[in-house]
XYZ file of C-alpha atoms in Angstrom:
698
model
C 201.362 164.043 -22.358
C 198.678 167.331 -23.991
C 197.654 167.707 -27.228
C 196.966 171.460 -29.065
C 194.446 170.456 -30.736
C 194.373 174.430 -32.491
C 196.994 172.686 -34.702
C 193.651 170.907 -35.566
C 191.111 173.746 -36.427
C 191.617 174.476 -40.140
C 191.390 170.899 -40.783
C 187.897 170.968 -38.935
C 186.529 174.083 -40.052
C 187.007 172.340 -44.194
C 185.717 169.642 -43.013
C 182.955 171.250 -41.788
C 181.852 173.203 -44.244
C 182.321 170.871 -46.595
C 179.582 168.648 -44.356
C 177.491 171.599 -44.245
C 177.269 172.045 -47.962
C 176.547 168.979 -48.133
C 174.082 168.806 -45.588
C 172.658 171.618 -47.490
C 172.337 169.137 -50.730
C 170.787 166.833 -48.763
C 168.175 168.860 -46.918
C 167.746 170.251 -50.777
C 166.731 166.249 -52.342
C 164.424 165.910 -49.573
C 160.696 165.437 -50.436
C 157.578 166.307 -48.487
C 155.891 163.443 -47.220
C 157.607 160.905 -47.820
C 161.273 161.657 -47.680
C 164.233 159.455 -48.702
C 165.115 157.535 -45.161
C 169.010 157.393 -46.471
C 168.922 160.613 -46.784
C 167.432 162.081 -42.922
C 170.442 159.675 -41.473
C 173.061 161.009 -43.773
C 171.489 164.146 -42.588
C 171.578 163.552 -38.964
C 175.781 161.933 -38.933
C 176.925 165.504 -40.962
C 175.117 166.558 -37.543
C 175.874 164.571 -35.532
C 179.978 164.743 -37.023
C 180.068 168.546 -36.761
C 178.383 168.223 -33.094
C 181.157 165.403 -32.357
C 183.921 167.628 -33.218
C 183.150 171.304 -31.850
C 182.911 169.091 -28.482
C 186.110 168.819 -29.281
C 187.621 171.324 -29.563
C 185.513 173.359 -27.001
C 182.706 175.796 -29.410
C 180.384 174.907 -27.264
C 178.166 176.609 -29.117
C 177.631 175.177 -32.127
C 177.824 171.606 -29.446
C 174.824 173.212 -28.034
C 172.659 174.125 -31.285
C 173.684 170.943 -33.430
C 173.004 169.123 -29.919
C 168.813 170.836 -30.993
C 169.598 170.377 -34.756
C 170.487 166.561 -34.242
C 167.244 166.053 -31.445
C 164.826 167.215 -34.016
C 166.837 164.643 -36.840
C 166.804 162.164 -34.918
C 163.039 162.606 -34.424
C 162.419 162.313 -37.935
C 164.752 159.682 -38.187
C 162.436 157.357 -35.857
C 159.361 158.391 -37.629
C 158.166 160.267 -34.725
C 158.156 164.261 -37.818
C 157.248 164.249 -40.562
C 158.785 166.619 -43.321
C 156.762 169.527 -44.290
C 157.766 172.927 -46.469
C 158.146 174.683 -43.169
C 160.111 172.024 -41.439
C 162.189 171.458 -44.027
C 162.573 175.758 -44.436
C 163.627 175.731 -40.696
C 166.245 172.973 -41.437
C 167.581 175.010 -44.432
C 167.493 178.447 -41.730
C 169.390 175.465 -39.457
C 172.495 175.490 -42.090
C 172.456 178.887 -42.857
C 172.515 179.418 -39.847
C 175.306 176.161 -38.373
C 178.146 178.298 -41.044
C 177.775 181.771 -39.566
C 178.581 180.457 -35.948
C 181.542 177.964 -38.353
C 182.638 181.373 -39.957
C 182.294 183.957 -36.620
C 184.376 181.090 -34.258
C 186.472 180.462 -37.343
C 187.512 183.797 -37.397
C 187.330 184.361 -33.735
C 184.550 187.539 -34.504
C 181.154 187.207 -32.085
C 178.330 184.794 -32.405
C 175.351 186.306 -33.182
C 173.968 184.528 -30.326
C 169.832 185.871 -30.183
C 169.707 184.220 -33.623
C 171.331 181.398 -32.754
C 168.675 181.429 -29.310
C 165.667 182.411 -31.613
C 166.493 179.845 -34.146
C 167.308 176.307 -31.597
C 163.744 178.182 -29.900
C 162.369 177.068 -33.277
C 164.812 174.277 -33.013
C 162.693 172.708 -29.414
C 159.137 173.648 -29.670
C 159.348 171.504 -33.233
C 160.048 168.732 -31.657
C 157.689 169.598 -29.097
C 154.650 169.660 -30.917
C 155.699 166.652 -32.377
C 152.859 164.860 -30.487
C 150.063 166.040 -32.358
C 149.670 163.254 -34.398
C 147.517 160.836 -32.582
C 148.674 157.284 -32.546
C 152.512 157.696 -33.175
C 153.189 156.335 -29.894
C 151.940 152.609 -31.562
C 152.610 153.478 -34.995
C 155.682 153.017 -33.238
C 155.717 150.761 -31.393
C 153.854 148.103 -34.026
C 157.796 147.732 -36.294
C 159.459 147.120 -33.236
C 157.483 144.561 -32.067
C 157.384 143.041 -35.751
C 161.243 143.403 -35.907
C 161.456 141.379 -32.695
C 159.744 138.753 -33.866
C 161.163 138.498 -37.755
C 164.543 138.778 -35.512
C 163.773 135.625 -33.470
C 166.306 133.149 -35.396
C 168.176 135.601 -35.517
C 172.255 135.595 -33.726
C 172.390 136.271 -30.676
C 175.473 138.361 -29.786
C 177.187 140.081 -26.204
C 178.416 143.633 -26.810
C 181.147 144.972 -23.922
C 180.738 148.785 -24.335
C 183.059 150.692 -21.818
C 182.277 154.439 -22.016
C 185.885 156.481 -21.439
C 185.049 159.659 -19.437
C 184.853 161.980 -21.685
C 182.163 160.569 -23.851
C 179.798 162.629 -23.252
C 182.048 166.310 -23.484
C 182.419 164.473 -27.174
C 178.698 164.924 -27.687
C 178.278 160.998 -28.051
C 174.720 159.394 -26.564
C 174.578 155.919 -25.851
C 170.339 155.687 -25.574
C 171.079 156.963 -29.170
C 173.519 154.193 -29.575
C 170.718 151.430 -28.163
C 168.357 153.176 -29.808
C 169.435 152.247 -33.389
C 170.051 148.499 -31.325
C 166.523 148.411 -30.985
C 166.072 148.640 -34.268
C 168.597 145.606 -35.026
C 165.921 142.945 -32.917
C 165.228 142.408 -28.922
C 167.905 143.647 -27.525
C 169.143 143.511 -22.925
C 170.636 145.981 -21.679
C 172.112 145.601 -18.216
C 174.616 148.787 -16.871
C 176.929 148.632 -14.289
C 176.670 151.730 -12.184
C 179.358 150.812 -9.575
C 181.709 153.604 -10.853
C 179.588 156.619 -10.085
C 180.721 158.449 -7.276
C 178.847 160.533 -4.567
C 176.679 163.070 -5.547
C 178.657 165.912 -4.344
C 181.557 164.211 -6.976
C 179.799 163.569 -9.890
C 180.522 165.685 -12.903
C 177.569 165.980 -15.229
C 179.543 166.050 -17.931
C 181.869 163.152 -17.302
C 180.246 159.433 -18.189
C 180.283 156.444 -15.000
C 178.406 153.711 -16.425
C 179.231 151.029 -18.565
C 177.044 148.278 -20.427
C 176.785 144.532 -20.980
C 174.041 143.832 -23.603
C 172.909 141.008 -25.819
C 170.607 141.909 -28.942
C 169.141 138.690 -31.308
C 169.685 139.745 -34.940
C 170.083 139.003 -38.183
C 172.180 141.739 -39.382
C 175.993 141.292 -39.135
C 178.161 141.987 -37.074
C 179.374 145.135 -38.940
C 175.760 146.428 -38.321
C 176.536 146.809 -34.925
C 179.592 147.408 -34.821
C 178.693 150.935 -37.345
C 176.901 151.648 -34.799
C 179.492 152.456 -32.229
C 181.074 153.861 -35.143
C 181.026 157.662 -33.909
C 182.548 156.536 -29.759
C 185.234 155.321 -32.237
C 188.267 155.996 -29.401
C 186.014 157.068 -26.523
C 185.289 154.076 -25.242
C 186.667 150.299 -25.075
C 184.401 148.366 -27.252
C 183.897 144.018 -28.166
C 180.948 141.904 -29.656
C 181.011 138.607 -29.983
C 178.731 135.762 -30.588
C 176.888 133.690 -27.433
C 178.748 130.077 -28.715
C 176.166 128.122 -26.415
C 172.399 130.142 -27.433
C 169.980 127.636 -25.872
C 170.891 128.702 -22.179
C 169.986 131.654 -23.219
C 167.315 131.699 -25.126
C 165.291 133.037 -22.841
C 166.893 136.824 -22.812
C 164.729 137.445 -25.651
C 162.060 137.199 -23.643
C 160.777 139.436 -20.973
C 160.775 138.385 -17.183
C 160.129 140.689 -13.537
C 164.504 139.926 -13.515
C 164.340 141.893 -16.791
C 161.985 143.976 -18.234
C 160.674 144.502 -21.274
C 161.481 148.080 -23.298
C 159.427 150.643 -22.663
C 157.836 152.559 -25.347
C 156.598 155.473 -23.983
C 153.820 156.891 -26.185
C 156.885 160.476 -27.303
C 159.942 158.243 -27.901
C 161.415 155.769 -29.244
C 161.240 152.823 -27.615
C 164.355 152.849 -25.271
C 166.008 149.354 -23.937
C 165.355 148.433 -19.827
C 168.126 149.134 -17.921
C 169.116 146.357 -14.805
C 171.123 146.605 -12.628
C 174.143 144.082 -12.198
C 175.907 143.149 -8.771
C 179.020 142.280 -11.256
C 181.040 144.208 -12.979
C 184.537 143.974 -15.014
C 186.748 146.477 -14.128
C 187.351 149.539 -17.068
C 189.694 148.371 -20.118
C 192.112 150.711 -21.435
C 192.360 151.835 -25.012
C 195.232 152.827 -26.912
C 192.237 155.616 -28.289
C 191.503 157.710 -25.129
C 193.147 160.602 -26.721
C 190.350 161.249 -29.190
C 189.376 161.752 -32.334
C 190.476 165.634 -33.218
C 189.391 164.993 -37.019
C 185.781 163.247 -36.013
C 184.254 165.865 -39.127
C 186.018 164.273 -41.081
C 183.515 161.331 -41.759
C 181.241 162.996 -42.720
C 182.529 162.965 -47.209
C 182.260 158.818 -46.117
C 178.907 159.273 -44.913
C 177.862 160.951 -48.247
C 180.083 160.343 -50.578
C 181.582 156.966 -48.964
C 184.751 156.500 -47.998
C 188.797 157.118 -50.503
C 190.709 156.143 -48.183
C 193.337 157.437 -50.936
C 192.428 160.757 -50.997
C 194.421 163.193 -49.065
C 194.284 166.969 -48.730
C 196.754 169.224 -50.035
C 196.500 172.718 -49.864
C 196.172 174.931 -53.092
C 199.582 176.881 -51.811
C 201.645 173.538 -51.608
C 200.505 172.835 -55.331
C 200.891 176.952 -56.478
C 204.450 176.226 -55.208
C 204.471 173.376 -56.992
C 203.197 174.200 -60.816
C 205.446 177.533 -59.746
C 208.962 174.937 -59.906
C 206.867 173.075 -62.990
C 206.809 176.747 -64.960
C 210.727 177.062 -63.953
C 211.546 174.479 -64.834
C 210.061 174.389 -69.098
C 211.809 177.984 -69.075
C 215.037 175.856 -68.083
C 214.409 173.393 -70.494
C 213.095 175.757 -72.877
C 216.828 177.346 -73.074
C 218.852 173.817 -73.385
C 216.916 173.706 -76.127
C 218.462 177.259 -77.594
C 222.408 176.080 -76.268
C 222.485 172.514 -77.328
C 221.876 173.673 -81.521
C 226.016 174.711 -81.163
C 226.784 171.842 -80.127
C 227.675 169.021 -83.120
C 228.502 165.977 -83.589
C 228.163 162.141 -80.863
C 228.083 164.987 -77.506
C 225.846 166.724 -79.460
C 223.199 163.957 -81.070
C 223.601 162.565 -77.810
C 222.877 165.787 -75.519
C 220.003 166.476 -78.480
C 218.517 162.788 -77.489
C 219.008 163.844 -73.618
C 216.603 167.202 -74.254
C 214.450 164.756 -76.662
C 213.121 162.943 -73.406
C 214.048 165.951 -70.551
C 210.906 167.529 -72.414
C 208.225 164.652 -73.101
C 209.652 163.656 -68.503
C 208.707 167.303 -68.470
C 205.276 167.524 -70.382
C 204.511 164.124 -68.635
C 204.899 165.997 -64.982
C 203.526 169.318 -66.579
C 200.021 167.522 -67.736
C 200.055 165.464 -63.617
C 200.415 168.392 -61.754
C 198.081 170.207 -64.365
C 195.742 166.938 -63.055
C 195.917 167.756 -58.711
C 194.765 171.485 -60.430
C 192.041 169.991 -62.141
C 188.330 170.665 -59.695
C 185.134 169.138 -61.147
C 182.771 171.991 -61.477
C 179.805 169.939 -59.475
C 181.562 172.469 -57.107
C 180.516 175.844 -57.935
C 177.533 174.066 -59.408
C 176.347 172.777 -56.078
C 175.216 175.859 -54.842
C 172.420 177.009 -56.828
C 169.696 174.393 -56.194
C 169.872 176.377 -52.706
C 169.327 179.661 -54.733
C 167.186 178.992 -56.875
C 164.787 177.507 -54.111
C 164.994 180.854 -52.223
C 164.574 183.072 -55.262
C 161.851 181.664 -56.885
C 159.965 182.045 -53.372
C 160.440 185.236 -53.048
C 159.442 186.089 -56.517
C 156.182 183.925 -56.506
C 157.446 181.795 -59.252
C 157.779 178.021 -59.413
C 161.503 177.236 -61.451
C 162.883 173.234 -61.753
C 167.130 173.905 -61.756
C 168.433 171.479 -64.189
C 171.952 170.449 -64.639
C 174.024 168.528 -66.666
C 178.369 168.054 -66.935
C 179.368 168.299 -63.424
C 181.879 166.638 -63.947
C 183.607 168.457 -66.065
C 186.870 169.624 -64.264
C 188.922 172.377 -64.867
C 191.808 174.879 -63.695
C 190.922 176.149 -59.887
C 191.730 179.499 -60.698
C 189.148 179.652 -63.245
C 186.630 177.523 -60.977
C 187.023 180.744 -57.872
C 186.623 183.309 -60.593
C 183.202 181.823 -62.168
C 181.334 181.406 -59.674
C 180.761 185.011 -58.694
C 179.143 185.316 -62.864
C 177.426 182.474 -62.882
C 174.974 183.426 -59.858
C 174.769 186.155 -62.383
C 173.032 184.955 -64.541
C 170.898 181.867 -62.587
C 169.560 185.552 -60.491
C 169.268 187.388 -64.574
C 167.507 184.290 -66.052
C 164.957 183.982 -62.729
C 163.643 187.736 -62.930
C 164.541 188.625 -65.703
C 163.110 185.257 -67.767
C 161.293 183.386 -66.584
C 157.557 184.855 -66.755
C 154.958 184.815 -63.541
C 152.638 181.416 -63.474
C 149.598 183.200 -64.507
C 151.787 184.624 -68.489
C 153.593 181.179 -68.843
C 150.254 179.625 -69.115
C 148.238 182.012 -70.956
C 151.248 181.444 -73.506
C 150.472 177.959 -73.483
C 153.579 177.177 -70.730
C 153.702 175.182 -67.987
C 153.652 176.980 -65.363
C 156.822 175.805 -64.163
C 160.062 177.132 -65.275
C 163.413 175.931 -66.192
C 166.877 177.525 -66.133
C 169.106 174.889 -67.162
C 172.688 174.610 -66.354
C 175.255 172.815 -68.128
C 178.896 172.184 -69.064
C 181.575 170.776 -71.612
C 184.748 170.585 -73.045
C 185.231 171.961 -76.720
C 189.033 171.872 -77.769
C 191.089 172.868 -75.263
C 188.544 174.863 -74.110
C 185.595 174.284 -71.217
C 182.292 175.705 -71.797
C 179.017 176.566 -69.489
C 175.780 177.115 -70.774
C 173.520 179.027 -68.369
C 169.352 178.736 -70.037
C 165.948 178.945 -69.458
C 163.003 178.999 -71.367
C 161.279 182.012 -70.646
C 160.283 184.939 -72.724
C 163.272 185.820 -73.982
C 165.344 189.069 -73.957
C 162.413 192.609 -74.640
C 164.583 193.627 -76.923
C 162.980 196.790 -77.587
C 162.907 197.697 -73.830
C 166.745 196.446 -74.010
C 167.300 199.462 -77.109
C 164.988 202.469 -75.974
C 166.210 201.930 -72.219
C 169.704 202.192 -73.764
C 168.469 205.252 -75.721
C 167.545 206.239 -72.823
C 170.558 206.407 -70.815
C 172.348 208.200 -73.711
C 174.993 204.558 -74.078
C 174.204 204.208 -77.668
C 172.762 207.207 -80.631
C 169.042 207.900 -80.895
C 169.442 206.652 -84.664
C 171.879 204.362 -84.198
C 170.483 200.513 -85.635
C 171.775 198.148 -84.095
C 171.997 194.653 -85.097
C 169.956 191.920 -82.908
C 173.050 190.664 -81.458
C 174.459 193.766 -80.627
C 170.901 194.902 -78.957
C 171.404 191.514 -76.766
C 175.694 192.364 -76.042
C 174.160 195.624 -74.773
C 172.711 194.554 -71.751
C 176.779 194.229 -70.981
C 176.945 197.867 -70.478
C 177.338 198.147 -67.099
C 173.782 201.499 -65.714
C 171.344 199.392 -68.066
C 168.757 197.912 -67.006
C 164.878 196.986 -68.064
C 163.802 197.521 -63.927
C 161.674 200.659 -63.195
C 162.583 200.177 -59.673
C 165.839 198.592 -58.583
C 165.156 196.109 -55.796
C 167.964 193.904 -53.738
C 167.116 191.532 -56.945
C 168.371 193.925 -59.700
C 167.585 196.974 -60.984
C 170.495 199.261 -60.579
C 172.368 198.243 -64.101
C 175.090 196.515 -62.315
C 176.247 192.989 -62.613
C 175.583 191.413 -66.675
C 178.932 194.115 -67.048
C 180.247 192.540 -63.951
C 180.056 189.274 -65.599
C 181.625 189.816 -68.720
C 184.407 191.638 -67.224
C 185.426 188.602 -65.020
C 184.808 186.324 -68.421
C 186.973 188.360 -69.827
C 189.792 189.092 -67.302
C 189.883 185.060 -66.990
C 190.632 185.119 -70.796
C 187.516 184.008 -71.896
C 184.639 184.700 -73.446
C 180.562 185.095 -73.730
C 177.725 184.857 -75.836
C 174.152 185.672 -76.174
C 170.887 183.775 -78.276
C 167.901 184.995 -77.412
C 163.985 184.031 -78.604
C 161.395 186.137 -77.991
C 158.870 184.294 -75.847
C 160.879 180.917 -76.419
C 163.802 182.440 -73.768
C 167.517 183.006 -73.910
C 170.746 181.616 -73.525
C 174.475 182.890 -72.298
C 177.040 181.049 -73.551
C 180.861 181.346 -71.658
C 183.235 179.847 -73.006
C 186.911 179.194 -70.180
C 190.627 178.323 -71.002
C 191.068 175.121 -69.270
C 193.741 176.184 -67.447
C 196.135 179.686 -66.994
C 199.061 178.199 -65.899
C 200.862 177.119 -69.007
C 199.877 177.624 -72.873
C 201.349 175.521 -75.718
C 201.665 178.605 -78.318
C 203.708 179.959 -80.793
C 206.644 183.016 -81.429
C 206.453 184.882 -83.844
C 209.006 188.359 -84.837
C 207.176 191.438 -85.060
C 209.770 193.823 -85.608
C 212.388 193.584 -82.493
C 209.939 191.762 -79.921
C 208.875 188.575 -80.057
C 205.373 187.342 -79.010
C 203.570 183.837 -77.978
C 200.672 183.141 -79.572
C 198.522 180.184 -78.685
C 198.785 176.718 -80.657
C 194.916 177.516 -80.125
C 193.448 179.805 -81.161
C 196.126 179.249 -84.876
C 193.935 178.742 -87.713
C 196.605 179.057 -91.209
C 199.408 181.238 -91.498
C 200.607 182.350 -95.135
C 202.719 183.985 -96.938
C 201.875 187.726 -96.972
C 200.894 189.176 -100.682
C 199.372 192.748 -101.387
C 197.561 191.813 -104.189
C 194.587 189.673 -101.560
C 195.043 192.913 -99.041
C 192.856 195.500 -99.383
C 191.395 198.804 -98.049
C 187.503 199.489 -96.471
C 186.924 202.943 -95.760
C 185.017 202.379 -92.153
C 186.826 198.874 -92.015
C 190.706 199.019 -92.313
C 192.734 196.408 -94.519
C 191.264 193.170 -95.130
C 192.346 189.990 -95.626
C 189.885 187.200 -99.224
C 190.881 184.066 -97.395
C 189.043 181.179 -98.532
C 185.381 183.508 -99.874
C 185.957 185.450 -97.271
C 186.872 189.109 -95.742
C 188.958 189.228 -92.344
C 189.702 191.812 -90.739
C 194.407 191.867 -90.929
C 195.727 193.368 -87.476
C 199.259 194.827 -88.527
C 201.048 194.066 -84.706
C 204.227 196.652 -85.590
C 201.726 199.240 -85.700
C 199.001 198.184 -82.882
C 202.356 198.195 -80.466
C 205.200 200.734 -82.262
C 207.619 197.649 -82.591
C 208.787 199.215 -86.024
C 210.744 202.645 -84.457
C 212.082 204.424 -87.829
C 212.766 200.953 -89.789
C 210.467 200.906 -93.242
C 208.102 197.648 -93.696
C 206.924 196.876 -97.449
C 203.044 196.528 -97.055
C 204.141 192.325 -98.918
C 206.706 191.312 -96.737
C 205.569 188.959 -94.101
C 203.372 186.352 -93.201
C 199.720 186.069 -92.324
C 198.512 184.260 -89.154
C 194.959 183.723 -89.634
C 193.825 182.982 -85.681
C 190.049 183.141 -84.268
C 188.834 184.526 -80.932
C 185.465 185.154 -79.679
C 183.871 183.530 -83.054
C 185.959 186.047 -85.503
C 188.691 185.583 -87.091
C 191.272 188.050 -88.333
C 194.498 188.011 -89.932
C 198.052 188.990 -87.334
C 200.309 190.020 -89.691
C 204.343 188.993 -88.379
C 207.838 189.534 -89.718
C 208.718 185.774 -89.005
C 207.861 182.602 -86.810
C 209.880 181.552 -84.929
C 209.463 177.956 -83.424
C 206.593 176.357 -81.315
C 206.921 175.780 -77.240
C 204.868 175.384 -74.134
C 205.289 178.862 -72.255
C 204.952 179.924 -68.136
C 202.062 182.346 -68.199
C 203.060 185.117 -65.800
C 200.557 187.570 -64.862
C 200.868 191.026 -65.638
C 197.959 192.584 -63.332
C 199.896 192.065 -60.316
C 202.452 193.327 -61.377
C 201.868 196.444 -64.170
C 197.990 196.874 -65.280
C 195.849 195.632 -68.313
C 196.372 195.767 -71.194
C 194.223 195.298 -74.186
C 195.288 192.617 -76.829
C 197.904 191.076 -74.422
C 196.949 188.019 -72.286
C 199.904 188.023 -69.653
C 203.293 187.917 -70.517
C 206.543 184.710 -70.054
C 210.802 184.501 -70.180
C 211.337 182.499 -72.994
C 214.763 180.681 -73.293
C 217.385 183.484 -73.704
C 216.228 184.811 -70.727
C 214.243 187.674 -72.712
C 210.011 188.845 -72.284
C 207.790 188.010 -74.207
C 204.350 188.640 -74.532
C 201.037 186.635 -74.704
C 199.213 187.619 -77.520
C 194.944 187.642 -76.271
C 193.758 186.834 -79.865
C 189.950 187.387 -78.159
C 190.830 190.647 -77.263
C 192.027 191.402 -80.280
C 188.647 190.088 -82.157
C 187.253 192.082 -80.626
C 189.168 194.948 -81.308
C 188.966 195.021 -84.709
C 185.292 194.409 -85.018
C 184.056 197.606 -84.352
C 184.304 200.291 -87.304
C 187.644 202.169 -87.949
C 188.074 205.562 -89.582
C 189.579 204.764 -93.172
């Protein structure tokens, strides 16, 4: 039966993109000169995994490129090459090209063959130049000799390695496996060539050899099996302990019949290969079909295996979320009907409905947890970006990240990435000074950009801070006046000047570059954050740095709200925004010229928002000034008093976006369906507080 491998393409691409990201992260952590051997081994395994998966699906260009990349990484792993800044840059360029190749293959677009060939040549040239280091062979041979002496007292294992024909086509290299075994101890290799066909019938992509190996080592059996992990499903493997070790004691001593392992000057010690006159028949194995999802081992190599995890598409989670939302609406509808039922039946219905409400809430919270993703998925893109950008600008910048385990809804996570990119770029370009300026002002030559995420109540806060020179308020104010964004004689507070950077078209750079200077970016940041129902605040101190604080809701799907009546309509006020509700009294409300009505509340004056006038919900019905309730709410760091007619009750509501079906409405965050089938608008408290913070006509 022929297996349709195209059904595994999506899994391969998803796992490969994740693997490339992990490879990039590991490369950024490599130390020049004294790299971590585990990191190099991890990077090698990631490249090998992608190569194997690409070979399985017949993606020959990706297979060829990753094979060359793997060769260089194997040289690093064998300590025959040293990690330098130039080599690190070359490997990072390889990550970029590999990512582009995967995207092109996924989109069925042509791969930039010239760019791939140029970089592949650079990789091969780097491998050729490794011989420049003197005494490399002696240095490599010394540890091998010491290892052989050390493991002379170890256990003797017999390994039967019978590859299937397609082993080489899957990207596996038996010689590389033997080199790994050689690092574990004293290895003897015997090859069986009896299955080799005549030369004219030989297929270079097929593996016709089988091997019998003997390894004396102090390492556990599991270490031997792990060497062949990448060939699982592509070979028949048997590892057993030689019981009568005394008769085989001479096996570890090189003789004329069993030549010693060769040690070429430009390569790692290779095991000796002799022809066996007698060979065992090739064993069949159930895994002969291979494993198309071979790239899935990448995550195990980096993070450790988690057999309890499964991959679920976001579409399925969204469908489940919609179903939960409809269930919440139905539960709310039943809650209205049960009030009309009296007696024992009514009590039983109310009890059952209370249990249903608890179950629905638990279900909703469970689904929400499924949608929650650590913000580290966004943070992971910044080490590479900071490294490249600081090099281009000639600055030394250190990136610090904390709170990466903080979780938020995947929808919010996807939309917060671009604003954070703009803020980090802005901090490096505008905030961090040059090395000369920092030293002259008594600072460390290396600047710092800090990304920090944490929970605050029912929201998540993300801070982007730097220790640069701070905002140049005089220059910002002058540029705003020059471009006519504010009046020539208008006086602004420090906070108001800080917020000018979010105006479209404003930039303090005189010339536009590919990094900044066109006056776009920061206005997009503010707009994107506000579209998520969040807010952004700026703090800056001259000579010490700036901090941008983004506050976002944890989720955009379901909120706990207070239903209020205003005229003929009902509105939902998020519970997290409510401070207090009190009876409206005419004596507590005053009118201030230029600021409208204000409410005296606990020693401070708050702007009053009359929702019936704002949304024109009352029509011709009169409304007395002292009639109704005042609901004090807080949003975007400010408090206002909302004038409403009646509090109808609290309930969970499912947020339905207006932008997708209608358009943006100031002061409205979305809509929901109530239990009686009517539609209620959900108030955007942050938007309302901002709208009344500006001076109004008397």
